């Protein structure tokens, strides 16, 4: 399945004609030149492309962290690009989960795995079955551990547990396995697959084959433009 096969109702997140330049002092660096991407409900969409192609810049626009210079981002019927920064922030808190590549960046040193899930529920003002959510990410046996007592892969799975609390519209991960070893990456991939199977919409930038082979749809960027996905080329 490619993004072109989607029906409009399936699409939870859609970026259209996205342009963005970075300004470094008086230098202007054009990064995205009119990029389009859609992510379907309960599917894993993988954004791939060489380093420097604009993946992180694009994910930040789609997650409402930055605004495009041109183009639109629509999330579950709301055009993010028309919202004030304040309303965008409020919507992000409940409807969008962001997963950093550095596991500790997603977590709070002094909170246990269970407390991370509870905190997410408090921030999102929803009820949560903490043991069930931890079980979903295979961490039932680590509920009372703090980040420093967990491996990098376990830390990312705590972050995923917190990320799905309150059923956000989308979970966005920027190379979430970049700091993990192969077996931890495989486990995170298995959990991501499971979450998508239960209705979570997942959008990931990655070039790790353990992650990219999960993709229900692949979007490839080259030099800030949409390019044809390399079907199968980097799949094991
Ligand atoms: P990727 O995630 O695919 O590696 P990025 O979106 O991080 O790509 O970067 C795309 C381009 O934008 C690169 O040339 C990078 O140097 C440039 N860039 C990224 N962030 C900034 C920034 N804050 N200021 C200036 N240039 C940036
Ligand atoms: Mg990047």
PDB file of C-alpha atoms and ligand atoms in Angstrom:
ATOM      1  CA  UNK A   1       0.000   0.000   0.000  1.00  0.00           C
ATOM      2  CA  UNK A   2       1.239   3.467  -0.867  1.00  0.00           C
ATOM      3  CA  UNK A   3      -0.088   6.826   0.379  1.00  0.00           C
ATOM      4  CA  UNK A   4      -1.848   7.206  -2.997  1.00  0.00           C
ATOM      5  CA  UNK A   5      -4.115   4.241  -2.186  1.00  0.00           C
ATOM      6  CA  UNK A   6      -5.651   5.805   0.901  1.00  0.00           C
ATOM      7  CA  UNK A   7      -9.234   6.940   1.100  1.00  0.00           C
ATOM      8  CA  UNK A   8      -9.719  10.373   2.675  1.00  0.00           C
ATOM      9  CA  UNK A   9     -11.470   8.938   5.747  1.00  0.00           C
ATOM     10  CA  UNK A  10      -8.498   6.769   6.590  1.00  0.00           C
ATOM     11  CA  UNK A  11      -6.097   9.672   6.691  1.00  0.00           C
ATOM     12  CA  UNK A  12      -5.525  11.042  10.190  1.00  0.00           C
ATOM     13  CA  UNK A  13      -2.583  13.307   9.453  1.00  0.00           C
ATOM     14  CA  UNK A  14      -1.974  15.052   6.175  1.00  0.00           C
ATOM     15  CA  UNK A  15       0.740  17.507   5.218  1.00  0.00           C
ATOM     16  CA  UNK A  16       0.299  19.220   1.850  1.00  0.00           C
ATOM     17  CA  UNK A  17       2.716  21.412  -0.076  1.00  0.00           C
ATOM     18  CA  UNK A  18       4.959  21.926   2.929  1.00  0.00           C
ATOM     19  CA  UNK A  19       7.774  24.402   2.524  1.00  0.00           C
ATOM     20  CA  UNK A  20      10.223  25.353   5.189  1.00  0.00           C
ATOM     21  CA  UNK A  21      13.508  27.173   5.313  1.00  0.00           C
ATOM     22  CA  UNK A  22      15.934  27.433   8.199  1.00  0.00           C
ATOM     23  CA  UNK A  23      17.512  30.752   8.975  1.00  0.00           C
ATOM     24  CA  UNK A  24      21.030  30.681  10.373  1.00  0.00           C
ATOM     25  CA  UNK A  25      22.031  34.305  11.043  1.00  0.00           C
ATOM     26  CA  UNK A  26      21.471  36.052   7.707  1.00  0.00           C
ATOM     27  CA  UNK A  27      21.807  32.811   5.770  1.00  0.00           C
ATOM     28  CA  UNK A  28      18.551  31.238   4.562  1.00  0.00           C
ATOM     29  CA  UNK A  29      18.669  27.491   3.928  1.00  0.00           C
ATOM     30  CA  UNK A  30      15.691  26.081   2.050  1.00  0.00           C
ATOM     31  CA  UNK A  31      14.991  22.600   3.476  1.00  0.00           C
ATOM     32  CA  UNK A  32      11.533  21.470   2.314  1.00  0.00           C
ATOM     33  CA  UNK A  33      10.282  22.365  -1.155  1.00  0.00           C
ATOM     34  CA  UNK A  34       6.589  21.482  -1.164  1.00  0.00           C
ATOM     35  CA  UNK A  35       6.387  18.076   0.510  1.00  0.00           C
ATOM     36  CA  UNK A  36       3.211  16.014   0.846  1.00  0.00           C
ATOM     37  CA  UNK A  37       2.659  13.150   3.282  1.00  0.00           C
ATOM     38  CA  UNK A  38      -0.368  11.396   4.697  1.00  0.00           C
ATOM     39  CA  UNK A  39      -0.584   8.928   7.564  1.00  0.00           C
ATOM     40  CA  UNK A  40      -3.466   6.477   7.761  1.00  0.00           C
ATOM     41  CA  UNK A  41      -5.273   5.494  10.920  1.00  0.00           C
ATOM     42  CA  UNK A  42      -3.931   2.387  12.666  1.00  0.00           C
ATOM     43  CA  UNK A  43      -1.039   2.117  10.209  1.00  0.00           C
ATOM     44  CA  UNK A  44       2.719   2.570  10.479  1.00  0.00           C
ATOM     45  CA  UNK A  45       3.983   5.207   8.051  1.00  0.00           C
ATOM     46  CA  UNK A  46       7.748   5.388   7.703  1.00  0.00           C
ATOM     47  CA  UNK A  47       9.566   8.478   6.472  1.00  0.00           C
ATOM     48  CA  UNK A  48      12.907   7.544   5.002  1.00  0.00           C
ATOM     49  CA  UNK A  49      15.652   9.419   3.203  1.00  0.00           C
ATOM     50  CA  UNK A  50      19.319  10.242   3.534  1.00  0.00           C
ATOM     51  CA  UNK A  51      20.656  12.267   6.428  1.00  0.00           C
ATOM     52  CA  UNK A  52      20.000  15.946   5.754  1.00  0.00           C
ATOM     53  CA  UNK A  53      17.033  15.288   3.441  1.00  0.00           C
ATOM     54  CA  UNK A  54      14.659  17.109   5.804  1.00  0.00           C
ATOM     55  CA  UNK A  55      13.007  14.263   7.745  1.00  0.00           C
ATOM     56  CA  UNK A  56      13.273  15.872  11.194  1.00  0.00           C
ATOM     57  CA  UNK A  57      12.185  19.254   9.839  1.00  0.00           C
ATOM     58  CA  UNK A  58       9.117  17.630   8.251  1.00  0.00           C
ATOM     59  CA  UNK A  59       8.169  15.640  11.355  1.00  0.00           C
ATOM     60  CA  UNK A  60       8.310  18.800  13.483  1.00  0.00           C
ATOM     61  CA  UNK A  61       5.881  20.531  11.106  1.00  0.00           C
ATOM     62  CA  UNK A  62       3.532  17.522  11.090  1.00  0.00           C
ATOM     63  CA  UNK A  63       3.613  17.292  14.891  1.00  0.00           C
ATOM     64  CA  UNK A  64       2.834  20.999  15.232  1.00  0.00           C
ATOM     65  CA  UNK A  65       6.160  21.797  16.910  1.00  0.00           C
ATOM     66  CA  UNK A  66       7.114  24.233  14.133  1.00  0.00           C
ATOM     67  CA  UNK A  67       5.105  26.065  11.491  1.00  0.00           C
ATOM     68  CA  UNK A  68       5.697  25.719   7.778  1.00  0.00           C
ATOM     69  CA  UNK A  69       6.522  28.752   5.649  1.00  0.00           C
ATOM     70  CA  UNK A  70       3.880  27.481   3.250  1.00  0.00           C
ATOM     71  CA  UNK A  71       1.511  24.522   3.005  1.00  0.00           C
ATOM     72  CA  UNK A  72      -0.954  22.955   5.440  1.00  0.00           C
ATOM     73  CA  UNK A  73      -1.029  20.294   8.139  1.00  0.00           C
ATOM     74  CA  UNK A  74      -4.370  18.701   8.960  1.00  0.00           C
ATOM     75  CA  UNK A  75      -4.852  16.433  11.953  1.00  0.00           C
ATOM     76  CA  UNK A  76      -8.153  14.574  12.289  1.00  0.00           C
ATOM     77  CA  UNK A  77     -10.047  17.353  10.553  1.00  0.00           C
ATOM     78  CA  UNK A  78      -8.277  20.279  12.265  1.00  0.00           C
ATOM     79  CA  UNK A  79      -5.924  22.429  10.255  1.00  0.00           C
ATOM     80  CA  UNK A  80      -2.986  22.826  12.653  1.00  0.00           C
ATOM     81  CA  UNK A  81      -1.428  25.478  10.484  1.00  0.00           C
ATOM     82  CA  UNK A  82      -4.381  27.821  11.153  1.00  0.00           C
ATOM     83  CA  UNK A  83      -4.220  27.562  14.942  1.00  0.00           C
ATOM     84  CA  UNK A  84      -2.516  30.037  17.241  1.00  0.00           C
ATOM     85  CA  UNK A  85       0.659  28.764  18.931  1.00  0.00           C
ATOM     86  CA  UNK A  86      -1.328  28.417  22.149  1.00  0.00           C
ATOM     87  CA  UNK A  87      -4.120  26.320  20.626  1.00  0.00           C
ATOM     88  CA  UNK A  88      -1.578  24.229  18.757  1.00  0.00           C
ATOM     89  CA  UNK A  89       0.217  23.533  22.044  1.00  0.00           C
ATOM     90  CA  UNK A  90      -3.038  22.563  23.745  1.00  0.00           C
ATOM     91  CA  UNK A  91      -3.926  20.207  20.924  1.00  0.00           C
ATOM     92  CA  UNK A  92      -0.448  18.706  20.926  1.00  0.00           C
ATOM     93  CA  UNK A  93      -0.675  17.887  24.610  1.00  0.00           C
ATOM     94  CA  UNK A  94      -3.661  15.574  24.137  1.00  0.00           C
ATOM     95  CA  UNK A  95      -3.713  14.545  20.470  1.00  0.00           C
ATOM     96  CA  UNK A  96      -0.046  14.142  19.453  1.00  0.00           C
ATOM     97  CA  UNK A  97       2.720  12.123  21.112  1.00  0.00           C
ATOM     98  CA  UNK A  98       6.331  12.818  20.232  1.00  0.00           C
ATOM     99  CA  UNK A  99       9.081  10.271  20.727  1.00  0.00           C
ATOM    100  CA  UNK A 100      12.680  11.549  20.756  1.00  0.00           C
ATOM    101  CA  UNK A 101      15.490   9.345  19.497  1.00  0.00           C
ATOM    102  CA  UNK A 102      17.389   9.722  22.785  1.00  0.00           C
ATOM    103  CA  UNK A 103      15.506   7.456  25.257  1.00  0.00           C
ATOM    104  CA  UNK A 104      16.204   9.549  28.365  1.00  0.00           C
ATOM    105  CA  UNK A 105      14.896  12.668  26.598  1.00  0.00           C
ATOM    106  CA  UNK A 106      11.427  11.086  26.722  1.00  0.00           C
ATOM    107  CA  UNK A 107      11.511  10.355  30.445  1.00  0.00           C
ATOM    108  CA  UNK A 108      11.768  11.973  33.874  1.00  0.00           C
ATOM    109  CA  UNK A 109      14.659  10.672  36.031  1.00  0.00           C
ATOM    110  CA  UNK A 110      12.700  10.324  39.266  1.00  0.00           C
ATOM    111  CA  UNK A 111       9.482   8.747  37.963  1.00  0.00           C
ATOM    112  CA  UNK A 112       8.926   4.993  37.758  1.00  0.00           C
ATOM    113  CA  UNK A 113       7.547   3.333  34.632  1.00  0.00           C
ATOM    114  CA  UNK A 114       4.083   3.241  36.222  1.00  0.00           C
ATOM    115  CA  UNK A 115       4.352   6.912  37.249  1.00  0.00           C
ATOM    116  CA  UNK A 116       5.190   7.907  33.663  1.00  0.00           C
ATOM    117  CA  UNK A 117       1.914   6.328  32.545  1.00  0.00           C
ATOM    118  CA  UNK A 118       0.014   8.004  35.411  1.00  0.00           C
ATOM    119  CA  UNK A 119       1.553  11.379  34.571  1.00  0.00           C
ATOM    120  CA  UNK A 120       0.504  11.044  30.931  1.00  0.00           C
ATOM    121  CA  UNK A 121      -3.054  10.284  32.055  1.00  0.00           C
ATOM    122  CA  UNK A 122      -3.060  13.340  34.332  1.00  0.00           C
ATOM    123  CA  UNK A 123      -1.749  15.639  31.591  1.00  0.00           C
ATOM    124  CA  UNK A 124      -4.351  14.272  29.193  1.00  0.00           C
ATOM    125  CA  UNK A 125      -7.112  14.250  31.787  1.00  0.00           C
ATOM    126  CA  UNK A 126      -8.123  10.669  31.113  1.00  0.00           C
ATOM    127  CA  UNK A 127      -8.446   7.450  33.057  1.00  0.00           C
ATOM    128  CA  UNK A 128      -5.848   4.747  32.541  1.00  0.00           C
ATOM    129  CA  UNK A 129      -5.359   1.096  33.434  1.00  0.00           C
ATOM    130  CA  UNK A 130      -1.658   1.326  34.281  1.00  0.00           C
ATOM    131  CA  UNK A 131      -0.888  -2.435  34.443  1.00  0.00           C
ATOM    132  CA  UNK A 132      -2.659  -2.997  31.110  1.00  0.00           C
ATOM    133  CA  UNK A 133      -0.705  -0.223  29.375  1.00  0.00           C
ATOM    134  CA  UNK A 134       2.605  -1.493  30.776  1.00  0.00           C
ATOM    135  CA  UNK A 135       1.693  -5.012  29.693  1.00  0.00           C
ATOM    136  CA  UNK A 136       1.056  -3.711  26.182  1.00  0.00           C
ATOM    137  CA  UNK A 137       4.724  -2.685  25.951  1.00  0.00           C
ATOM    138  CA  UNK A 138       5.980  -5.825  27.782  1.00  0.00           C
ATOM    139  CA  UNK A 139       6.967  -3.923  30.921  1.00  0.00           C
ATOM    140  CA  UNK A 140       4.559  -5.293  33.507  1.00  0.00           C
ATOM    141  CA  UNK A 141       7.588  -6.569  35.446  1.00  0.00           C
ATOM    142  CA  UNK A 142       9.302  -3.142  35.419  1.00  0.00           C
ATOM    143  CA  UNK A 143       6.440  -1.014  36.770  1.00  0.00           C
ATOM    144  CA  UNK A 144       8.395   0.265  39.778  1.00  0.00           C
ATOM    145  CA  UNK A 145      11.707   0.854  38.013  1.00  0.00           C
ATOM    146  CA  UNK A 146      13.058   4.328  37.303  1.00  0.00           C
ATOM    147  CA  UNK A 147      14.788   5.138  33.991  1.00  0.00           C
ATOM    148  CA  UNK A 148      18.335   4.582  35.303  1.00  0.00           C
ATOM    149  CA  UNK A 149      17.413   0.987  36.220  1.00  0.00           C
ATOM    150  CA  UNK A 150      16.084   0.303  32.728  1.00  0.00           C
ATOM    151  CA  UNK A 151      17.858  -0.474  29.455  1.00  0.00           C
ATOM    152  CA  UNK A 152      17.567   1.938  26.517  1.00  0.00           C
ATOM    153  CA  UNK A 153      15.031  -0.343  24.865  1.00  0.00           C
ATOM    154  CA  UNK A 154      12.963  -0.556  28.047  1.00  0.00           C
ATOM    155  CA  UNK A 155      13.120   3.231  28.351  1.00  0.00           C
ATOM    156  CA  UNK A 156      11.755   3.640  24.824  1.00  0.00           C
ATOM    157  CA  UNK A 157       8.970   1.197  25.657  1.00  0.00           C
ATOM    158  CA  UNK A 158       8.068   3.246  28.775  1.00  0.00           C
ATOM    159  CA  UNK A 159       7.942   6.280  26.487  1.00  0.00           C
ATOM    160  CA  UNK A 160       5.653   4.367  24.123  1.00  0.00           C
ATOM    161  CA  UNK A 161       3.395   3.339  27.001  1.00  0.00           C
ATOM    162  CA  UNK A 162       3.040   6.996  28.018  1.00  0.00           C
ATOM    163  CA  UNK A 163       2.637   8.003  24.359  1.00  0.00           C
ATOM    164  CA  UNK A 164      -0.495   5.929  23.782  1.00  0.00           C
ATOM    165  CA  UNK A 165      -2.319   7.011  26.952  1.00  0.00           C
ATOM    166  CA  UNK A 166      -5.544   8.782  26.033  1.00  0.00           C
ATOM    167  CA  UNK A 167      -5.466   7.412  22.468  1.00  0.00           C
ATOM    168  CA  UNK A 168      -3.794  10.374  20.721  1.00  0.00           C
ATOM    169  CA  UNK A 169      -4.438  10.842  16.997  1.00  0.00           C
ATOM    170  CA  UNK A 170      -0.817  10.092  16.156  1.00  0.00           C
ATOM    171  CA  UNK A 171       2.468   8.957  17.705  1.00  0.00           C
ATOM    172  CA  UNK A 172       5.428  10.557  15.927  1.00  0.00           C
ATOM    173  CA  UNK A 173       8.946   9.185  16.388  1.00  0.00           C
ATOM    174  CA  UNK A 174      12.117  10.750  14.980  1.00  0.00           C
ATOM    175  CA  UNK A 175      14.494   7.794  14.597  1.00  0.00           C
ATOM    176  CA  UNK A 176      13.305   6.211  17.856  1.00  0.00           C
ATOM    177  CA  UNK A 177      15.752   3.310  17.568  1.00  0.00           C
ATOM    178  CA  UNK A 178      18.850   5.354  16.739  1.00  0.00           C
ATOM    179  CA  UNK A 179      20.387   4.718  20.192  1.00  0.00           C
ATOM    180  CA  UNK A 180      19.254   1.092  20.580  1.00  0.00           C
ATOM    181  CA  UNK A 181      21.035  -2.184  19.882  1.00  0.00           C
ATOM    182  CA  UNK A 182      19.535  -4.592  17.321  1.00  0.00           C
ATOM    183  CA  UNK A 183      17.614  -6.748  19.793  1.00  0.00           C
ATOM    184  CA  UNK A 184      16.134  -3.735  21.622  1.00  0.00           C
ATOM    185  CA  UNK A 185      15.221  -2.247  18.236  1.00  0.00           C
ATOM    186  CA  UNK A 186      13.462  -5.470  17.233  1.00  0.00           C
ATOM    187  CA  UNK A 187      11.484  -5.416  20.473  1.00  0.00           C
ATOM    188  CA  UNK A 188      10.470  -1.768  20.022  1.00  0.00           C
ATOM    189  CA  UNK A 189       9.447  -2.630  16.450  1.00  0.00           C
ATOM    190  CA  UNK A 190       7.292  -5.492  17.700  1.00  0.00           C
ATOM    191  CA  UNK A 191       5.595  -3.155  20.201  1.00  0.00           C
ATOM    192  CA  UNK A 192       5.006  -0.495  17.524  1.00  0.00           C
ATOM    193  CA  UNK A 193       3.397  -3.144  15.317  1.00  0.00           C
ATOM    194  CA  UNK A 194       1.181  -4.210  18.212  1.00  0.00           C
ATOM    195  CA  UNK A 195       0.147  -0.605  18.966  1.00  0.00           C
ATOM    196  CA  UNK A 196      -0.784   0.023  15.318  1.00  0.00           C
ATOM    197  CA  UNK A 197      -2.774  -3.223  15.380  1.00  0.00           C
ATOM    198  CA  UNK A 198      -4.761  -1.770  18.280  1.00  0.00           C
ATOM    199  CA  UNK A 199      -5.567   1.432  16.431  1.00  0.00           C
ATOM    200  CA  UNK A 200      -2.609   3.754  17.064  1.00  0.00           C
ATOM    201  CA  UNK A 201      -1.500   5.801  14.075  1.00  0.00           C
ATOM    202  CA  UNK A 202       2.309   5.724  13.951  1.00  0.00           C
ATOM    203  CA  UNK A 203       4.598   7.990  11.939  1.00  0.00           C
ATOM    204  CA  UNK A 204       8.335   7.333  12.152  1.00  0.00           C
ATOM    205  CA  UNK A 205      11.490   8.629  10.544  1.00  0.00           C
ATOM    206  CA  UNK A 206      13.962   5.783  10.311  1.00  0.00           C
ATOM    207  CA  UNK A 207      16.451   4.056   8.100  1.00  0.00           C
ATOM    208  CA  UNK A 208      16.830   1.014  10.337  1.00  0.00           C
ATOM    209  CA  UNK A 209      15.537  -1.997   8.363  1.00  0.00           C
ATOM    210  CA  UNK A 210      14.060  -3.467  11.556  1.00  0.00           C
ATOM    211  CA  UNK A 211      11.793  -0.422  11.684  1.00  0.00           C
ATOM    212  CA  UNK A 212      11.311   0.333   7.977  1.00  0.00           C
ATOM    213  CA  UNK A 213      10.062  -3.178   7.298  1.00  0.00           C
ATOM    214  CA  UNK A 214       7.098  -2.473   9.611  1.00  0.00           C
ATOM    215  CA  UNK A 215       5.836   0.131   7.216  1.00  0.00           C
ATOM    216  CA  UNK A 216       2.323  -0.058   5.846  1.00  0.00           C
ATOM    217  CA  UNK A 217       3.311   2.969   3.801  1.00  0.00           C
ATOM    218  CA  UNK A 218       6.687   4.513   3.060  1.00  0.00           C
ATOM    219  CA  UNK A 219       7.360   8.121   2.181  1.00  0.00           C
ATOM    220  CA  UNK A 220      10.830   8.938   0.897  1.00  0.00           C
ATOM    221  CA  UNK A 221      12.460  12.343   0.956  1.00  0.00           C
ATOM    222  CA  UNK A 222      15.460  13.352  -1.102  1.00  0.00           C
ATOM    223  CA  UNK A 223      16.801  16.907  -0.845  1.00  0.00           C
ATOM    224  CA  UNK A 224      13.559  18.117   0.725  1.00  0.00           C
ATOM    225  CA  UNK A 225      11.312  16.694  -1.987  1.00  0.00           C
ATOM    226  CA  UNK A 226       9.088  13.617  -2.250  1.00  0.00           C
ATOM    227  CA  UNK A 227      10.827  10.764  -4.054  1.00  0.00           C
ATOM    228  CA  UNK A 228       9.758   7.247  -4.995  1.00  0.00           C
ATOM    229  CA  UNK A 229      10.263   4.806  -2.093  1.00  0.00           C
ATOM    230  CA  UNK A 230      13.030   2.307  -2.758  1.00  0.00           C
ATOM    231  CA  UNK A 231      10.759  -0.733  -2.721  1.00  0.00           C
ATOM    232  CA  UNK A 232      12.458  -3.594  -0.959  1.00  0.00           C
ATOM    233  CA  UNK A 233      15.935  -2.230  -1.564  1.00  0.00           C
ATOM    234  CA  UNK A 234      16.890  -1.786   2.069  1.00  0.00           C
ATOM    235  CA  UNK A 235      14.645  -4.522   3.445  1.00  0.00           C
ATOM    236  CA  UNK A 236      16.480  -7.576   4.751  1.00  0.00           C
TER     237      UNK A 236
HETATM  238  P1  LIG B   1      17.271  14.800   8.441  1.00  0.00           P
HETATM  239  O1  LIG B   1      16.437  14.626   9.668  1.00  0.00           O
HETATM  240  O2  LIG B   1      16.706  14.119   7.231  1.00  0.00           O
HETATM  241  O3  LIG B   1      18.695  14.413   8.658  1.00  0.00           O
HETATM  242  P2  LIG B   1      16.984  17.659   8.941  1.00  0.00           P
HETATM  243  O4  LIG B   1      15.559  18.028   8.809  1.00  0.00           O
HETATM  244  O5  LIG B   1      17.545  17.515  10.302  1.00  0.00           O
HETATM  245  O6  LIG B   1      17.260  16.360   8.037  1.00  0.00           O
HETATM  246  O7  LIG B   1      17.871  18.744   8.199  1.00  0.00           O
HETATM  247  C1  LIG B   1      17.645  19.111   6.843  1.00  0.00           C
HETATM  248  C2  LIG B   1      18.555  20.275   6.475  1.00  0.00           C
HETATM  249  O8  LIG B   1      18.224  21.407   7.256  1.00  0.00           O
HETATM  250  C3  LIG B   1      20.035  20.006   6.726  1.00  0.00           C
HETATM  251  O9  LIG B   1      20.769  20.583   5.677  1.00  0.00           O
HETATM  252  C4  LIG B   1      20.301  20.712   8.026  1.00  0.00           C
HETATM  253  O10 LIG B   1      21.636  21.143   8.079  1.00  0.00           O
HETATM  254  C5  LIG B   1      19.358  21.883   7.953  1.00  0.00           C
HETATM  255  N1  LIG B   1      18.898  22.297   9.287  1.00  0.00           N
HETATM  256  C6  LIG B   1      18.200  21.529  10.153  1.00  0.00           C
HETATM  257  N2  LIG B   1      17.905  22.219  11.284  1.00  0.00           N
HETATM  258  C7  LIG B   1      18.422  23.454  11.112  1.00  0.00           C
HETATM  259  C8  LIG B   1      18.449  24.657  11.909  1.00  0.00           C
HETATM  260  N3  LIG B   1      17.835  24.691  13.113  1.00  0.00           N
HETATM  261  N4  LIG B   1      19.085  25.740  11.415  1.00  0.00           N
HETATM  262  C9  LIG B   1      19.677  25.704  10.192  1.00  0.00           C
HETATM  263  N5  LIG B   1      19.682  24.619   9.370  1.00  0.00           N
HETATM  264  C10 LIG B   1      19.069  23.506   9.831  1.00  0.00           C
HETATM  265 MG1  LIG B   2      16.815  13.823  11.508  1.00  0.00          MG
END
